[in-house]
Amino acid sequence: SQTIHQWPATLVQPVGSPLSLECTVEGTSNPNLYWYRQAAGRGLQLLFYSVGIGQISSEVPQNLSASRPQDRQFILSSKKLLLSDSGFYLCARDRGTNTGELFFGEGSRLTVL
Amino acid sequence: EDKVVQSPLSLVVHEGDTVTLNCSYEVTNFRSLLWYKQEKKAPTFLFMLTSSGIEKKSGRLSSILDKKELFSILNITATQTGDSAVYLCAVSSGTYKYIFGTGTRLKVLA
């Protein structure tokens, strides 16, 4: 099994508050990991990807940051949330070839008020 | 700029109908095209296509890729209410790079 766990599943936060979303992966070593955001009516937008511990690549400059403190752990953070940060955040891994299919976690739905 | 466009944006059909979902793309470095089904949370993988003209099938679902015309279709025959979902198309266009369309929302009425 190569399950992807995300938590929390749902989060409601006030503007200006911090954020931490966690993703952990089972059953595979050194996975390539991704954070995507899905806003209402829009496609999945790649935020970050990581090929290993401490290695983070950012695709879109914004209010968010990511970290990979352990091989199977990927964290999405913000120091001060904006209204525009609301959305559905999906963690994903690839098959190891970085171009094949992506496998997704169950997602974290963030509402910023 | 790389982009993936899906059509229609939404579709309502009755059980037993056949539907065709479209995905066109413009990318600088095509590697593969992926189809996903998203019901409530996690998108689930359906197909990966890399070669033109070779149909992939899984039960009532099938998909084909045309690399000359830069599009793919996803067909669903004998639709059921359980097929109601958002169908996402994505293109892998380089290392760690996946471009997603906005999806087609399909609703199948009993």
mmCIF file of C-alpha atoms in Angstrom:
data_model
loop_
_atom_site.group_PDB
_atom_site.id
_atom_site.type_symbol
_atom_site.label_atom_id
_atom_site.label_comp_id
_atom_site.label_asym_id
_atom_site.label_seq_id
_atom_site.Cartn_x
_atom_site.Cartn_y
_atom_site.Cartn_z
ATOM 1 C CA SER A 1 0.000 0.000 0.000
ATOM 2 C CA GLN A 2 1.229 3.453 -0.850
ATOM 3 C CA THR A 3 -1.328 5.526 1.012
ATOM 4 C CA ILE A 4 -1.165 9.286 1.337
ATOM 5 C CA HIS A 5 -2.551 10.768 4.551
ATOM 6 C CA GLN A 6 -3.514 14.405 4.854
ATOM 7 C CA TRP A 7 -4.725 16.348 7.867
ATOM 8 C CA PRO A 8 -6.624 18.174 8.904
ATOM 9 C CA ALA A 9 -9.378 17.294 6.456
ATOM 10 C CA THR A 10 -11.192 20.570 7.032
ATOM 11 C CA LEU A 11 -9.987 23.845 8.460
ATOM 12 C CA VAL A 12 -11.591 27.252 8.994
ATOM 13 C CA GLN A 13 -9.122 29.995 9.835
ATOM 14 C CA PRO A 14 -9.301 33.780 10.223
ATOM 15 C CA VAL A 15 -7.305 36.072 7.961
ATOM 16 C CA GLY A 16 -3.832 36.650 9.347
ATOM 17 C CA SER A 17 -3.628 33.376 11.243
ATOM 18 C CA PRO A 18 -0.923 30.760 10.599
ATOM 19 C CA LEU A 19 -1.415 27.519 8.716
ATOM 20 C CA SER A 20 0.090 24.060 8.802
ATOM 21 C CA LEU A 21 -1.146 21.228 6.592
ATOM 22 C CA GLU A 22 0.538 17.888 6.864
ATOM 23 C CA CYS A 23 0.982 15.078 4.376
ATOM 24 C CA THR A 24 2.555 11.706 5.094
ATOM 25 C CA VAL A 25 3.152 8.864 2.677
ATOM 26 C CA GLU A 26 3.258 5.162 3.474
ATOM 27 C CA GLY A 27 4.923 2.316 1.713
ATOM 28 C CA THR A 28 7.547 3.970 -0.437
ATOM 29 C CA SER A 29 10.989 5.427 0.089
ATOM 30 C CA ASN A 30 12.166 8.766 -1.241
ATOM 31 C CA PRO A 31 8.938 9.627 -3.034
ATOM 32 C CA ASN A 32 8.580 12.719 -5.190
ATOM 33 C CA LEU A 33 5.909 14.748 -3.427
ATOM 34 C CA TYR A 34 3.684 17.581 -4.613
ATOM 35 C CA TRP A 35 1.321 20.164 -3.127
ATOM 36 C CA TYR A 36 -1.544 21.292 -5.354
ATOM 37 C CA ARG A 37 -4.332 23.780 -4.702
ATOM 38 C CA GLN A 38 -7.740 23.472 -6.303
ATOM 39 C CA ALA A 39 -9.822 26.650 -6.165
ATOM 40 C CA ALA A 40 -13.511 26.629 -7.041
ATOM 41 C CA GLY A 41 -13.991 26.427 -10.798
ATOM 42 C CA ARG A 42 -10.284 26.229 -11.495
ATOM 43 C CA GLY A 43 -7.843 23.492 -12.309
ATOM 44 C CA LEU A 44 -5.249 22.084 -9.973
ATOM 45 C CA GLN A 45 -2.415 24.551 -9.485
ATOM 46 C CA LEU A 46 1.001 23.185 -8.546
ATOM 47 C CA LEU A 47 2.376 24.989 -5.514
ATOM 48 C CA PHE A 48 5.474 23.012 -4.532
ATOM 49 C CA TYR A 49 7.234 19.779 -5.253
ATOM 50 C CA SER A 50 9.981 17.960 -3.408
ATOM 51 C CA VAL A 51 12.399 15.278 -4.555
ATOM 52 C CA GLY A 52 13.901 14.617 -1.148
ATOM 53 C CA ILE A 53 14.416 15.745 2.439
ATOM 54 C CA GLY A 54 14.965 19.476 2.616
ATOM 55 C CA GLN A 55 14.565 19.880 -1.163
ATOM 56 C CA ILE A 56 11.663 22.155 -2.093
ATOM 57 C CA SER A 57 10.867 23.728 -5.437
ATOM 58 C CA SER A 58 8.304 26.487 -5.625
ATOM 59 C CA GLU A 59 6.216 26.909 -8.744
ATOM 60 C CA VAL A 60 4.191 29.961 -7.790
ATOM 61 C CA PRO A 61 5.479 32.816 -5.581
ATOM 62 C CA GLN A 62 2.879 33.427 -2.902
ATOM 63 C CA ASN A 63 2.003 33.529 0.738
ATOM 64 C CA LEU A 64 2.779 29.852 1.323
ATOM 65 C CA SER A 65 5.869 27.797 2.060
ATOM 66 C CA ALA A 66 6.631 24.091 2.190
ATOM 67 C CA SER A 67 9.028 21.895 4.082
ATOM 68 C CA ARG A 68 10.077 18.273 4.006
ATOM 69 C CA PRO A 69 11.559 17.416 7.366
ATOM 70 C CA GLN A 70 11.410 13.643 6.825
ATOM 71 C CA ASP A 71 11.460 11.393 3.788
ATOM 72 C CA ARG A 72 7.728 10.663 3.906
ATOM 73 C CA GLN A 73 6.480 13.944 5.369
ATOM 74 C CA PHE A 74 5.569 17.081 3.446
ATOM 75 C CA ILE A 75 4.217 20.178 5.192
ATOM 76 C CA LEU A 76 2.500 23.246 3.746
ATOM 77 C CA SER A 77 2.615 26.380 5.870
ATOM 78 C CA SER A 78 1.754 30.015 6.015
ATOM 79 C CA LYS A 79 2.610 32.645 8.588
ATOM 80 C CA LYS A 80 -0.387 34.862 7.773
ATOM 81 C CA LEU A 81 -3.321 33.583 5.764
ATOM 82 C CA LEU A 82 -5.074 35.659 3.120
ATOM 83 C CA LEU A 83 -8.644 35.275 1.906
ATOM 84 C CA SER A 84 -7.254 34.104 -1.425
ATOM 85 C CA ASP A 85 -5.606 31.130 0.283
ATOM 86 C CA SER A 86 -8.998 29.428 0.602
ATOM 87 C CA GLY A 87 -9.221 26.247 -1.421
ATOM 88 C CA PHE A 88 -8.779 22.508 -1.506
ATOM 89 C CA TYR A 89 -5.187 21.428 -0.938
ATOM 90 C CA LEU A 90 -4.046 18.115 -2.329
ATOM 91 C CA CYS A 91 -0.836 16.278 -1.599
ATOM 92 C CA ALA A 92 0.356 13.867 -4.261
ATOM 93 C CA ARG A 93 3.216 11.558 -5.136
ATOM 94 C CA ASP A 94 4.290 10.219 -8.490
ATOM 95 C CA ARG A 95 5.315 6.715 -9.417
ATOM 96 C CA GLY A 96 8.955 7.637 -9.129
ATOM 97 C CA THR A 97 9.437 8.510 -12.795
ATOM 98 C CA ASN A 98 8.318 12.172 -12.329
ATOM 99 C CA THR A 99 6.254 12.027 -15.511
ATOM 100 C CA GLY A 100 3.825 9.181 -14.963
ATOM 101 C CA GLU A 101 0.620 9.173 -13.023
ATOM 102 C CA LEU A 102 0.141 11.127 -9.818
ATOM 103 C CA PHE A 103 -1.566 9.609 -6.772
ATOM 104 C CA PHE A 104 -3.429 11.940 -4.457
ATOM 105 C CA GLY A 105 -4.317 12.140 -0.792
ATOM 106 C CA GLU A 106 -7.850 12.891 0.391
ATOM 107 C CA GLY A 107 -7.195 16.615 0.561
ATOM 108 C CA SER A 108 -7.537 19.423 3.102
ATOM 109 C CA ARG A 109 -10.267 21.984 2.617
ATOM 110 C CA LEU A 110 -9.252 25.416 3.902
ATOM 111 C CA THR A 111 -11.660 28.287 4.363
ATOM 112 C CA VAL A 112 -10.178 31.628 5.319
ATOM 113 C CA LEU A 113 -12.697 34.098 6.779
ATOM 114 C CA GLU B 1 2.429 29.200 -21.901
ATOM 115 C CA ASP B 2 1.473 25.558 -21.458
ATOM 116 C CA LYS B 3 -2.259 24.976 -21.155
ATOM 117 C CA VAL B 4 -4.877 22.249 -21.037
ATOM 118 C CA VAL B 5 -8.479 22.998 -21.989
ATOM 119 C CA GLN B 6 -11.394 20.702 -21.264
ATOM 120 C CA SER B 7 -14.863 20.786 -22.742
ATOM 121 C CA PRO B 8 -17.674 20.890 -22.019
ATOM 122 C CA LEU B 9 -17.393 22.518 -18.596
ATOM 123 C CA SER B 10 -20.437 20.614 -17.425
ATOM 124 C CA LEU B 11 -22.797 18.008 -18.759
ATOM 125 C CA VAL B 12 -26.081 16.504 -17.601
ATOM 126 C CA VAL B 13 -27.194 13.179 -19.078
ATOM 127 C CA HIS B 14 -29.556 10.340 -18.258
ATOM 128 C CA GLU B 15 -28.540 6.865 -17.225
ATOM 129 C CA GLY B 16 -27.698 4.745 -20.224
ATOM 130 C CA ASP B 17 -26.458 7.654 -22.333
ATOM 131 C CA THR B 18 -22.983 7.724 -23.854
ATOM 132 C CA VAL B 19 -20.813 10.770 -23.173
ATOM 133 C CA THR B 20 -17.627 12.096 -24.736
ATOM 134 C CA LEU B 21 -15.367 14.417 -22.800
ATOM 135 C CA ASN B 22 -12.720 16.446 -24.589
ATOM 136 C CA CYS B 23 -9.248 17.584 -23.644
ATOM 137 C CA SER B 24 -6.995 19.697 -25.837
ATOM 138 C CA TYR B 25 -3.515 20.821 -24.940
ATOM 139 C CA GLU B 26 -0.660 23.083 -25.901
ATOM 140 C CA VAL B 27 2.592 22.210 -24.191
ATOM 141 C CA THR B 28 6.217 22.626 -25.117
ATOM 142 C CA ASN B 29 7.342 19.160 -24.105
ATOM 143 C CA PHE B 30 4.647 16.466 -24.102
ATOM 144 C CA ARG B 31 5.369 13.364 -22.056
ATOM 145 C CA SER B 32 1.949 11.873 -21.278
ATOM 146 C CA LEU B 33 -1.742 12.696 -20.868
ATOM 147 C CA LEU B 34 -3.638 11.603 -17.786
ATOM 148 C CA TRP B 35 -7.336 11.297 -16.974
ATOM 149 C CA TYR B 36 -8.718 11.398 -13.433
ATOM 150 C CA LYS B 37 -12.129 11.078 -11.821
ATOM 151 C CA GLN B 38 -12.821 13.314 -8.823
ATOM 152 C CA GLU B 39 -15.968 12.603 -6.858
ATOM 153 C CA LYS B 40 -15.627 14.401 -3.557
ATOM 154 C CA LYS B 41 -12.041 14.519 -2.508
ATOM 155 C CA ALA B 42 -9.032 12.793 -4.024
ATOM 156 C CA PRO B 43 -8.825 12.506 -7.810
ATOM 157 C CA THR B 44 -8.504 8.854 -8.749
ATOM 158 C CA PHE B 45 -6.391 7.811 -11.703
ATOM 159 C CA LEU B 46 -8.157 6.464 -14.780
ATOM 160 C CA PHE B 47 -5.763 6.373 -17.746
ATOM 161 C CA MET B 48 -2.349 7.435 -18.904
ATOM 162 C CA LEU B 49 -1.833 7.901 -22.643
ATOM 163 C CA THR B 50 1.483 8.350 -24.370
ATOM 164 C CA SER B 51 0.966 7.113 -27.925
ATOM 165 C CA SER B 52 -1.439 8.312 -30.587
ATOM 166 C CA GLY B 53 -4.263 6.115 -31.749
ATOM 167 C CA ILE B 54 -4.007 3.440 -29.083
ATOM 168 C CA GLU B 55 -7.238 3.138 -27.138
ATOM 169 C CA LYS B 56 -7.122 2.458 -23.449
ATOM 170 C CA LYS B 57 -10.185 0.727 -21.988
ATOM 171 C CA SER B 58 -11.463 -0.015 -18.523
ATOM 172 C CA GLY B 59 -14.976 -1.368 -18.390
ATOM 173 C CA ARG B 60 -17.329 1.245 -19.801
ATOM 174 C CA LEU B 61 -14.598 3.888 -19.957
ATOM 175 C CA SER B 62 -12.204 4.336 -22.830
ATOM 176 C CA SER B 63 -9.780 6.999 -23.961
ATOM 177 C CA ILE B 64 -7.649 7.801 -26.961
ATOM 178 C CA LEU B 65 -4.956 10.340 -27.751
ATOM 179 C CA ASP B 66 -4.240 12.253 -30.963
ATOM 180 C CA LYS B 67 -0.777 13.775 -30.741
ATOM 181 C CA LYS B 68 -1.012 15.376 -34.152
ATOM 182 C CA GLU B 69 -4.170 17.325 -33.339
ATOM 183 C CA LEU B 70 -3.187 17.688 -29.660
ATOM 184 C CA PHE B 71 -6.287 16.306 -28.016
ATOM 185 C CA SER B 72 -7.731 13.367 -26.173
ATOM 186 C CA ILE B 73 -11.250 12.107 -25.565
ATOM 187 C CA LEU B 74 -12.708 10.136 -22.714
ATOM 188 C CA ASN B 75 -15.786 8.079 -23.553
ATOM 189 C CA ILE B 76 -18.197 6.650 -21.058
ATOM 190 C CA THR B 77 -20.838 4.261 -22.388
ATOM 191 C CA ALA B 78 -24.039 3.190 -20.656
ATOM 192 C CA THR B 79 -23.585 5.861 -18.000
ATOM 193 C CA GLN B 80 -24.659 5.207 -14.419
ATOM 194 C CA THR B 81 -25.353 7.597 -11.549
ATOM 195 C CA GLY B 82 -22.047 6.485 -10.041
ATOM 196 C CA ASP B 83 -20.259 8.079 -12.975
ATOM 197 C CA SER B 84 -21.294 11.518 -11.698
ATOM 198 C CA ALA B 85 -18.049 13.333 -10.921
ATOM 199 C CA VAL B 86 -15.595 15.906 -12.161
ATOM 200 C CA TYR B 87 -13.296 14.452 -14.798
ATOM 201 C CA LEU B 88 -9.845 16.007 -14.921
ATOM 202 C CA CYS B 89 -7.357 15.923 -17.742
ATOM 203 C CA ALA B 90 -3.671 16.587 -17.112
ATOM 204 C CA VAL B 91 -0.573 16.670 -19.269
ATOM 205 C CA SER B 92 2.894 15.841 -18.077
ATOM 206 C CA SER B 93 5.107 18.359 -19.848
ATOM 207 C CA GLY B 94 8.483 17.898 -18.277
ATOM 208 C CA THR B 95 10.194 16.854 -15.118
ATOM 209 C CA TYR B 96 7.797 17.193 -12.171
ATOM 210 C CA LYS B 97 5.506 19.328 -14.310
ATOM 211 C CA TYR B 98 1.826 18.450 -14.689
ATOM 212 C CA ILE B 99 -0.664 20.877 -16.220
ATOM 213 C CA PHE B 100 -4.305 20.304 -15.268
ATOM 214 C CA GLY B 101 -7.455 21.428 -17.027
ATOM 215 C CA THR B 102 -10.376 22.876 -15.087
ATOM 216 C CA GLY B 103 -12.349 19.665 -15.447
ATOM 217 C CA THR B 104 -15.706 18.586 -16.837
ATOM 218 C CA ARG B 105 -18.497 18.183 -14.298
ATOM 219 C CA LEU B 106 -20.694 15.251 -15.293
ATOM 220 C CA LYS B 107 -24.060 14.616 -13.692
ATOM 221 C CA VAL B 108 -25.924 11.429 -14.555
ATOM 222 C CA LEU B 109 -29.636 11.437 -13.730
ATOM 223 C CA ALA B 110 -31.485 8.256 -12.815
#
